[in-house]
Each structure stands twice: as C-alpha cells, then as structure tokens.
Short mmCIF file of C-alpha atoms in Angstrom, two decimals:
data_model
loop_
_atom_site.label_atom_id
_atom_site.label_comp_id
_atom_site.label_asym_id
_atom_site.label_seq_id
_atom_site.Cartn_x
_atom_site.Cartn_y
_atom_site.Cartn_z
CA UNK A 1 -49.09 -30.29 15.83
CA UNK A 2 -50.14 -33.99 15.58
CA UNK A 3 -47.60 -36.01 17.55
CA UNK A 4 -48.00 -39.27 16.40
CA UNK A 5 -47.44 -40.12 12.41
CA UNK A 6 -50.27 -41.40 10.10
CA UNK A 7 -50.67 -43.94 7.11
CA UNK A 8 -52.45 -41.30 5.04
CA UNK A 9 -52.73 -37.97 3.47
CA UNK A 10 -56.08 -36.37 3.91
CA UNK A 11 -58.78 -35.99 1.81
CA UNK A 12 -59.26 -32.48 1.60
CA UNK A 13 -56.42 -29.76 0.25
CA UNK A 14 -53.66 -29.19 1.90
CA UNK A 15 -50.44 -28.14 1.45
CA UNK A 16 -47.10 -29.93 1.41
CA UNK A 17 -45.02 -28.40 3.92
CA UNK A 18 -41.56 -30.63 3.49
CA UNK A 19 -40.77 -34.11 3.58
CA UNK A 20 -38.00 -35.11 6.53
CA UNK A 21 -36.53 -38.17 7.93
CA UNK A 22 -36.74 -39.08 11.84
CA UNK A 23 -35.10 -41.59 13.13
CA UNK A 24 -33.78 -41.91 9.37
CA UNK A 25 -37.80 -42.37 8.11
CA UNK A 26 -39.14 -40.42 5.35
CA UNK A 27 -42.05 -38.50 6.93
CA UNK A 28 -44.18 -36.05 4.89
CA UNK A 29 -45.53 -33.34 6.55
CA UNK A 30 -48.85 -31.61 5.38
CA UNK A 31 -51.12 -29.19 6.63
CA UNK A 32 -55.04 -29.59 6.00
CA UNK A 33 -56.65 -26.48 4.83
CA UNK A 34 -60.20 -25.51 5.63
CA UNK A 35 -62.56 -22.14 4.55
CA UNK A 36 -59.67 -21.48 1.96
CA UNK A 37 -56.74 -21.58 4.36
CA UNK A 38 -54.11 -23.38 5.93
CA UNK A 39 -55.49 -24.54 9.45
CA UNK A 40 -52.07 -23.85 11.62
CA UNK A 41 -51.90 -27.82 12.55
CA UNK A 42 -49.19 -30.29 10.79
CA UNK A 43 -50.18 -33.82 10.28
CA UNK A 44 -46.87 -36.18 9.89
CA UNK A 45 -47.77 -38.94 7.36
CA UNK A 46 -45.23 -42.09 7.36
CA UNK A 47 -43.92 -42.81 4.00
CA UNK A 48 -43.51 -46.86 3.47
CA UNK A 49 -42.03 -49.04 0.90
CA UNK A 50 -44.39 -50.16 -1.86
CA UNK A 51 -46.95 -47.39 -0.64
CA UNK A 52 -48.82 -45.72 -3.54
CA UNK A 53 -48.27 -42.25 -3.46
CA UNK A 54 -49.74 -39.39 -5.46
CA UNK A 55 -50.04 -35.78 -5.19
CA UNK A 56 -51.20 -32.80 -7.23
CA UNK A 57 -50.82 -29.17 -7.00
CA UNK A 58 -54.33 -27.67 -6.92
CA UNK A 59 -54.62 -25.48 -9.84
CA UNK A 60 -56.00 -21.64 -9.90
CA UNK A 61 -59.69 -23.06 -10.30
CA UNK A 62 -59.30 -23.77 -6.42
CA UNK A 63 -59.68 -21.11 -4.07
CA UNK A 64 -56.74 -22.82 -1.65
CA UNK A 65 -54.34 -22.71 -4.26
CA UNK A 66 -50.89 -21.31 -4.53
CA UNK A 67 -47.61 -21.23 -2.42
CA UNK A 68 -48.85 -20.70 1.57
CA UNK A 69 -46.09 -19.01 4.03
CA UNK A 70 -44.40 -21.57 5.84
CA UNK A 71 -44.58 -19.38 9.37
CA UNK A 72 -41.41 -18.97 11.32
CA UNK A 73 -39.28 -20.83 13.79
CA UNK A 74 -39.48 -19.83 17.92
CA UNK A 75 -36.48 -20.54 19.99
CA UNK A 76 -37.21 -21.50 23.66
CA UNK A 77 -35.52 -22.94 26.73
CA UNK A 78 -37.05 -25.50 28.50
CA UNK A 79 -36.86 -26.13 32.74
CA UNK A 80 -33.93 -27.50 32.06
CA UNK A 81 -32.22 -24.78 30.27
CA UNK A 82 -31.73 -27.02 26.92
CA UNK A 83 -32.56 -24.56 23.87
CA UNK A 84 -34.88 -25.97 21.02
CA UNK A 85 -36.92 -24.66 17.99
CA UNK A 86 -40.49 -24.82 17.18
CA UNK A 87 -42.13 -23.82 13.82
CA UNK A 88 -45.08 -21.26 14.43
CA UNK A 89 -47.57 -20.38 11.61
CA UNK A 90 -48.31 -17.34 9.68
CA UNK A 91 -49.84 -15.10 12.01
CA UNK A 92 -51.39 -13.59 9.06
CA UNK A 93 -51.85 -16.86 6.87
CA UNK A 94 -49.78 -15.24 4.04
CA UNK A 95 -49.61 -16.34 0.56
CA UNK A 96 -46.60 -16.00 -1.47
CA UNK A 97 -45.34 -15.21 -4.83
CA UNK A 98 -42.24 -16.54 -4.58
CA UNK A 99 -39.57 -17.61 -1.99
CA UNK A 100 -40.87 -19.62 2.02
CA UNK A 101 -41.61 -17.09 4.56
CA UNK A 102 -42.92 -13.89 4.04
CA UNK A 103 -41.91 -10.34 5.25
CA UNK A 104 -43.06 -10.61 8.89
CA UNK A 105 -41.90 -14.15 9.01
CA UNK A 106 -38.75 -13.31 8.04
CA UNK A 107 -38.65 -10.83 10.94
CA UNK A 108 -39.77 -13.06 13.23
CA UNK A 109 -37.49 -15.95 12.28
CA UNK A 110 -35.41 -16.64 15.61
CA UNK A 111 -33.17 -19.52 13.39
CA UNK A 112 -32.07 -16.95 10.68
CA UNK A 113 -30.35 -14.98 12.48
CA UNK A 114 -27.93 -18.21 13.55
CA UNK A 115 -26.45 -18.42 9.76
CA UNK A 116 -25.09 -14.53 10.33
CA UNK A 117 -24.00 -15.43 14.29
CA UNK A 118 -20.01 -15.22 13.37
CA UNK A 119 -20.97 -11.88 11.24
CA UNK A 120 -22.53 -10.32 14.40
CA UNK A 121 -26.23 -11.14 14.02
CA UNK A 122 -28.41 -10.43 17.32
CA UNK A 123 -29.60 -13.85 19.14
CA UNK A 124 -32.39 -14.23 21.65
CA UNK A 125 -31.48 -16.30 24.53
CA UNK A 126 -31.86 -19.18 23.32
CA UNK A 127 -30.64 -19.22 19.71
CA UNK A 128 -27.29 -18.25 21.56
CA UNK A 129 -27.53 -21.39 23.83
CA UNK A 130 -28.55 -23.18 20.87
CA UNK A 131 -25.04 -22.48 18.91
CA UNK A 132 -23.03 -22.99 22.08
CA UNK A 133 -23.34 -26.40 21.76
CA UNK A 134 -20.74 -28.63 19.56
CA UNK A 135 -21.07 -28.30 16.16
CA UNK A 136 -19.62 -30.50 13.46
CA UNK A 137 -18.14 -29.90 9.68
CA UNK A 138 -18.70 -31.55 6.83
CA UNK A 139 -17.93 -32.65 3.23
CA UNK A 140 -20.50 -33.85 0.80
CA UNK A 141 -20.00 -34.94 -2.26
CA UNK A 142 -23.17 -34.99 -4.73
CA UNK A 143 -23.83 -37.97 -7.70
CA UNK A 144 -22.37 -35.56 -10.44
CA UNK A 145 -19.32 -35.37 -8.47
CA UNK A 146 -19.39 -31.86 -6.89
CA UNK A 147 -18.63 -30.79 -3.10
CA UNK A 148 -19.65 -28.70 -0.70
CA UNK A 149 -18.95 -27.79 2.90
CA UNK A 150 -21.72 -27.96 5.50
CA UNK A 151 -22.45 -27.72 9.50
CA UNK A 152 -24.78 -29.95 11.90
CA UNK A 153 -25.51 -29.06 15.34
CA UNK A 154 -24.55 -32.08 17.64
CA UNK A 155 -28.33 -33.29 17.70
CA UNK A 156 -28.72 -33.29 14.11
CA UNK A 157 -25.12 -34.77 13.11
CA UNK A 158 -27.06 -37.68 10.89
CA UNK A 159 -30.37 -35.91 10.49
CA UNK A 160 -28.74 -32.75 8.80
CA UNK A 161 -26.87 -35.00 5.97
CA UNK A 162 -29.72 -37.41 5.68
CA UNK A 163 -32.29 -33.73 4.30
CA UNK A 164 -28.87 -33.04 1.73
CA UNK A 165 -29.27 -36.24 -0.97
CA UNK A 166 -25.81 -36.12 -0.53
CA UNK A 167 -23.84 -39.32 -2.93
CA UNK A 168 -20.97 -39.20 0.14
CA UNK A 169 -20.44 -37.32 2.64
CA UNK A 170 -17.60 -37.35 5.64
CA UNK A 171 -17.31 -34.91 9.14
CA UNK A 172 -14.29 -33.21 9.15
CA UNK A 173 -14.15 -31.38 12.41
CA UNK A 174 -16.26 -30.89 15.60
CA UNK A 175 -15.72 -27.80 16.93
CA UNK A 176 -17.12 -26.34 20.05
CA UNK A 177 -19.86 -24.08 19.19
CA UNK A 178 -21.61 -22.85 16.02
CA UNK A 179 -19.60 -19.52 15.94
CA UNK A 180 -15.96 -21.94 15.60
CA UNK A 181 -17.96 -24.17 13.07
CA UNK A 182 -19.01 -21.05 10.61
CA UNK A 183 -15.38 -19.70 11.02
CA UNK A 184 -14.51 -23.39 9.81
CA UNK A 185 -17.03 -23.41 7.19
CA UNK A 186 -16.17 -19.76 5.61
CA UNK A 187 -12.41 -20.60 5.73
CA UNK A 188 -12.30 -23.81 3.53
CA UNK A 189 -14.82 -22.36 1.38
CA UNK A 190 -12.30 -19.38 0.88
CA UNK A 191 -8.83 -21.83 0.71
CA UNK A 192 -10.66 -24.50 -1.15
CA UNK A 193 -13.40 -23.13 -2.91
CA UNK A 194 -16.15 -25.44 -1.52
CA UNK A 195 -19.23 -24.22 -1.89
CA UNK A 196 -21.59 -24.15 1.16
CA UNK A 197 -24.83 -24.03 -1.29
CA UNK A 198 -25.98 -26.68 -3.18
CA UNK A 199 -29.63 -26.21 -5.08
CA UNK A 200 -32.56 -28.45 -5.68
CA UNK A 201 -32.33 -28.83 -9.24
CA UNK A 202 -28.33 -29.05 -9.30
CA UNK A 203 -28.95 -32.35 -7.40
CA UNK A 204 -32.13 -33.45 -9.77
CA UNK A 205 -29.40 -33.42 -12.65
CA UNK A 206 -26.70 -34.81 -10.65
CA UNK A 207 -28.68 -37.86 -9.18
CA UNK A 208 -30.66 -37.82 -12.92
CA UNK A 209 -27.38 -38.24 -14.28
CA UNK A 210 -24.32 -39.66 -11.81
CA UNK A 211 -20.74 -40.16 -12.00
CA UNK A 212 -19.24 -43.46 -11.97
CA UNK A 213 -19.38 -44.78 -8.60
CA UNK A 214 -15.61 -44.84 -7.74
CA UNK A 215 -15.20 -41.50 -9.51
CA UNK A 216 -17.43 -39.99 -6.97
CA UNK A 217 -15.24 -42.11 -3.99
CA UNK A 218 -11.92 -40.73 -5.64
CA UNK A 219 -13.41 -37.29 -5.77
CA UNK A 220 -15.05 -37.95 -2.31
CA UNK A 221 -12.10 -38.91 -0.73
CA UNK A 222 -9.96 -35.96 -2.48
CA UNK A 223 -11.85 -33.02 -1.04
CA UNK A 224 -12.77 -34.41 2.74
CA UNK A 225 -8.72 -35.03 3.06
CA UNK A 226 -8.14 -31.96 1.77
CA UNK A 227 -10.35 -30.35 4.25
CA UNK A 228 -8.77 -32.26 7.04
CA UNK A 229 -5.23 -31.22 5.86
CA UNK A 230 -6.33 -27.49 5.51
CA UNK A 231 -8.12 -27.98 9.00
CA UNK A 232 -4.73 -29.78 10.99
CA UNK A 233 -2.29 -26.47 9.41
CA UNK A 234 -5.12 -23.98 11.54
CA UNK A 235 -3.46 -22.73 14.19
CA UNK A 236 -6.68 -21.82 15.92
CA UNK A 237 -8.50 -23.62 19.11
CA UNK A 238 -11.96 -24.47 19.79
CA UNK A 239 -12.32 -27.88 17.85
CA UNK A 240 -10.48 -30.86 16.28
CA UNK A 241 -9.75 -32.67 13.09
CA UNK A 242 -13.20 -35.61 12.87
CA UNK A 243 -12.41 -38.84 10.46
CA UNK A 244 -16.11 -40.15 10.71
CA UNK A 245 -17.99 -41.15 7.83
CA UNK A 246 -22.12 -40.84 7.42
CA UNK A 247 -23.70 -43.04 5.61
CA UNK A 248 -27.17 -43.89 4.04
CA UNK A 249 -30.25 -45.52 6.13
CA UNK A 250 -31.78 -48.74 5.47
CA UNK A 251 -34.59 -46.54 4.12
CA UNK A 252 -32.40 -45.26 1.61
CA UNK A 253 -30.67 -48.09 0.35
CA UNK A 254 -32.91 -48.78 -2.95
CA UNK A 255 -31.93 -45.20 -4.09
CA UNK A 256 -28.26 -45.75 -3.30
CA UNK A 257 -28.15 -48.45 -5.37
CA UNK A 258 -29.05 -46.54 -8.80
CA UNK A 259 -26.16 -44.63 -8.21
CA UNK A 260 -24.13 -47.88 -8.47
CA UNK A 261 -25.63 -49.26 -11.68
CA UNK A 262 -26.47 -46.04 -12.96
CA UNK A 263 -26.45 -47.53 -16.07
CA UNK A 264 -28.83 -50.17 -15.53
CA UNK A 265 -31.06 -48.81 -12.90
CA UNK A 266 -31.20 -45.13 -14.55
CA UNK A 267 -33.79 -42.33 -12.43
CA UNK A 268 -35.79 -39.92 -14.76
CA UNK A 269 -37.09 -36.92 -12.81
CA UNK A 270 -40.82 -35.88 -11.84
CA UNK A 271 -41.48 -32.56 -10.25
CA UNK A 272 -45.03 -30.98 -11.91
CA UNK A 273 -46.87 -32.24 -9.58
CA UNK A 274 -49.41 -31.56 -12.57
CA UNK A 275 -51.22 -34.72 -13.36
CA UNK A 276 -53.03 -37.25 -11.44
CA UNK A 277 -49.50 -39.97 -11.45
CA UNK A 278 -49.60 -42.90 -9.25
CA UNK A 279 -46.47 -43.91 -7.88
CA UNK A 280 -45.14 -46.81 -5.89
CA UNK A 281 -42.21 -46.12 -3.72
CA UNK A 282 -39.44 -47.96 -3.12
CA UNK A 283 -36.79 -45.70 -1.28
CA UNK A 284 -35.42 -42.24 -1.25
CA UNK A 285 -33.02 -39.63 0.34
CA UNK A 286 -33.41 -36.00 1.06
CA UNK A 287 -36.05 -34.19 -0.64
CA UNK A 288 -36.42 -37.23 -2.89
CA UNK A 289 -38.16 -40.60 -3.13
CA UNK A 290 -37.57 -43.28 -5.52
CA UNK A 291 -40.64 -44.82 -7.35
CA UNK A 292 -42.17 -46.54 -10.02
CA UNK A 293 -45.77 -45.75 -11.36
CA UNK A 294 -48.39 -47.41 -10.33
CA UNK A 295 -50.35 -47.79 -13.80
CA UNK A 296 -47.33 -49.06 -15.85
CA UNK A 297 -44.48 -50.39 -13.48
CA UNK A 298 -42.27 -51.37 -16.61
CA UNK A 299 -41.40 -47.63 -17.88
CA UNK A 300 -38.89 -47.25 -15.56
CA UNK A 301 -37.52 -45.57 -12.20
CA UNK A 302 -38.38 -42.27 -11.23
CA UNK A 303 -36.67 -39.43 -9.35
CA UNK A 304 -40.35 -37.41 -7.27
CA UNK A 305 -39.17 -34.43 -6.10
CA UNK A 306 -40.71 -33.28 -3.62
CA UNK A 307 -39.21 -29.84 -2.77
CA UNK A 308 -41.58 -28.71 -5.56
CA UNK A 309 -44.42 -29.35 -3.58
CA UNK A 310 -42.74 -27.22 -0.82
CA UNK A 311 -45.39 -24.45 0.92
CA UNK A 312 -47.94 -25.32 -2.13
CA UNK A 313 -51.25 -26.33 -2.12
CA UNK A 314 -52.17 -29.69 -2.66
CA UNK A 315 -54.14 -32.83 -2.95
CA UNK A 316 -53.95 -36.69 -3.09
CA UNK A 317 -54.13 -38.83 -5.86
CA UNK A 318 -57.53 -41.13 -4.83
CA UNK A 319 -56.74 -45.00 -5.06
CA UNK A 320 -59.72 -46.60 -4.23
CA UNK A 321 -58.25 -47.08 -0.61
CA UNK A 322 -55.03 -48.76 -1.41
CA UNK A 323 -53.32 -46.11 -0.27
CA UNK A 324 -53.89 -47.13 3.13
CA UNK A 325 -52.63 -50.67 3.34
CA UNK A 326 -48.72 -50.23 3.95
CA UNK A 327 -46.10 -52.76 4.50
CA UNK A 328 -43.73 -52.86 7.96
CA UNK A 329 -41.54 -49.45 7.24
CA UNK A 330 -38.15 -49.37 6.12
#
C-alpha cells in the first residue's frame, strides 16, 4: 500500500475503495486496475479545498467494470504486543453482485467476528487483544433529527464519528473493553430504542433536507442525557458515565454550516456517478463532500456521495491538468 498521499487520481481505471479522514483529512482511497483487474495496491489521494474533482463509474462497455471485492481485514500483534488491522485483497480478485466482501472474504474477515464478541463469536489472538482495550459509547444525532447509539475503540474515539456524517454527536461512557461497550450499546438500544444502524441514503435525505439547527441541539441534548441517566441507574462495573462532546474538523466546517442556514445554503444530492460532472469542493464529512460544479458554479451546492462509488470501478473526470494544482489542505 502506498504510504504517502497523492494530489491525483490516476489515469487509468480503478476502483473507489472508500473515502476516510486521517488526522481529520478527507483522503480517497483507490486502487489502479491493470489486464482487467484490481492490482492489490491502494493509492491514498488527498482531497483539498477548491480541488476539481470528478469521477465516473465505468460502464459495461469496459472490461474492468462492476463492483470489485473489497478483500478482508488481518489482525496481527506487533513486537510489542499492540494488536492492529490490515486490509488484505481478494485472494481470488472477486467481483460482486451485490454487498463488499465476498464468500471467502467473509470467512476470512478477522474484524467481523468483533461485532458478535459479547454473543460468543471466536477471536484470533489478536482481535481479542484488540477489544480489551477501552472502548467508548456514543450518541449521534443525524440532520433530520434521528439518533443512534455507536462504539469507538480508544484509537479511533474522533476518527470513528468523523466516517458517521453525524449533525451531533456526544460519548456517553468509556468502558473497559469492547465486550462492556456492546453490553452498553445493546442495552440502551433495548431501554431506549436507539438504533445502532444508520444507512447511507437515510443520511442523504437527512443532510438533503435538515432540521432546524436548535431542534437538532434540543433533540441532541435529549437522547445523550437520557443515555447518561439510563447508564448512572446500571448497577454493573467495567466503565463510567463520559460528558465529552465531538465535534466537526476544520475540514468540515463549510458543510456544517449548510446545516445552519439550511435555508439559504440548501445541498441537493449527487450519487450516479454517471456523467462526466466537474465538481469543486469545498468541505465535507463522512462519506460526503460538499461541492459546487465546475462548469456552472451558480446552480447551487451539492451533496457527492461517495459511498456509491464504494468497491466500483472507476475513472477520473480529465481537466486539462487542473486537477493537479491544489491549495494548502484544510
């Protein structure tokens, strides 16, 4: 995998593999085909403010086209004992119908089995000293004013919000390990009836189309209290009650700010990935970047998401070279 992070997609197919934020940066990461294939190596590619961006799905006349197996994460220890993951490619370079991983990927998963770990699910070595560690809960509360419950390991207590698109979102207890977290999670979903699943296109609507902004705090504020009173009447050890708040990046600030003049500043959603669009962007959050296109700036804000380019086979938009003169980042 390439280390360092570029200014550029490349010029040949390849597919979109996810877009994530280190160090709170959007980062899209792609991986260049050749002979018809995915090649096995990820390129990072740093996404910048004002950078023109364009991508489109490569259509059934190409012989690379189509959803691509997105391998399947290897848990190791390193000298040091500490337990990390690693994503591995399709052994068999697998293409899909529908779903991420296919049937030997799912078998070989070593991070699936970590979601089941308080049902019983078998854990290699180090998954297990993977969910040892501290673990926090969380409320998030999405633009259209609907909660859920989630879990972050202690490394990825920012990280794991920033991927949600989350409107608000507030950690409600740090427990000891991931098994005391899950417990955690399954018991306010059960007393409260916070969900633990939020889809894709639920947030497309809900960021398409927010609450007021101090609806969402009211509503915000209503469901990580009551979380934190449900939490406080557990007569169960292992973790405590958390009052810390996350909140957006720099990088994200631009799309934060549509949800407070949703009115004025209103985000109209892009997912084909069909046509040869241009856009500039300006900020994002999650899966999603905010942008305006390139050819006629005036029409308004746009909503790309980019978990519809997830696993598929793609290329860039060509821009004369543009594309590769980028502003400082975030």
């Amino acid at each position: 995998m390439n280390s360092s992070p570029v200014d550029t997609f490349p010029d040949s197919p390849f597919v979109w593999r996810d877009l994530t934020w280190p160090e709170r940066q959007p980062v899209a990461k792609v991986e260049p085909m050749a002979e018809g294939a995915p090649t096995g190596e990820v390129v990072r590619v740093r996404v910048t403010p004002n950078m023109a961006l364009g991508v489109v799905l490569l259509d059934e006349t190409f012989a690379e086209s189509g959803l691509w197996c997105s391998g399947f994460a290897h848990a190791e220890l390193d000298d040091a004992g500490r337990p990390s993951f690693r994503t591995v490619p399709c052994p068999r370079t697998n293409r899909l119908a529908r779903g991420q991983q296919c049937p030997l990927c799912m078998h070989l998963d070593r991070f699936r089995p970590i979601h089941r770990a308080h049902q019983g699910a078998e854990l290699t070595e180090a998954a297990r000293a993977y969910i040892e560690l501290p673990h926090w809960l969380y409320v998030a509360t999405f633009p259209d004013g609907t909660s859920k419950v989630g879990t972050a390991h202690e490394r990825s207590k920012t990280t794991r919000v920033d991927q949600q698109a989350v409107a608000r979102a507030s950690y409600v207890a740090l427990a000891d390990n991931g098994l005391i977290v899950r417990h955690l999670e399954d018991h306010l979903t059960r007393a409260l009836g916070l969900t633990q699943v939020k889809r894709v296109a639920s947030k497309v609507r809900a960021w398409s189309g927010p609450e007021d902004p101090r609806e969402i705090d009211d509503l915000h504020a209503a469901a990580a209290e009551g979380a934190r009173r449900y939490l406080k009447r557990l007569e169960e050890p292992g973790f405590r009650v958390a009052h810390d708040d996350w909140s957006p990046a720099e990088s994200m600030l631009d799309a934060y700010e549509h949800l407070e003049r949703p009115s004025d500043r209103p985000l109209h959603p892009h997912a084909s990935w069909e046509g040869p669009e241009l856009f500039r962007v300006a900020s994002g959050t999650g899966p999603f970047l905010t942008a305006t296109l390139v050819q006629d700036p005036g029409a308004g804000d746009y909503l790309l998401n980019t978990a519809s380019l997830k696993n598929r086979a793609s290329m860039a938009v060509q821009d004369d070279g543009s594309t590769t003169v980028q502003t400082s980042l975030f």
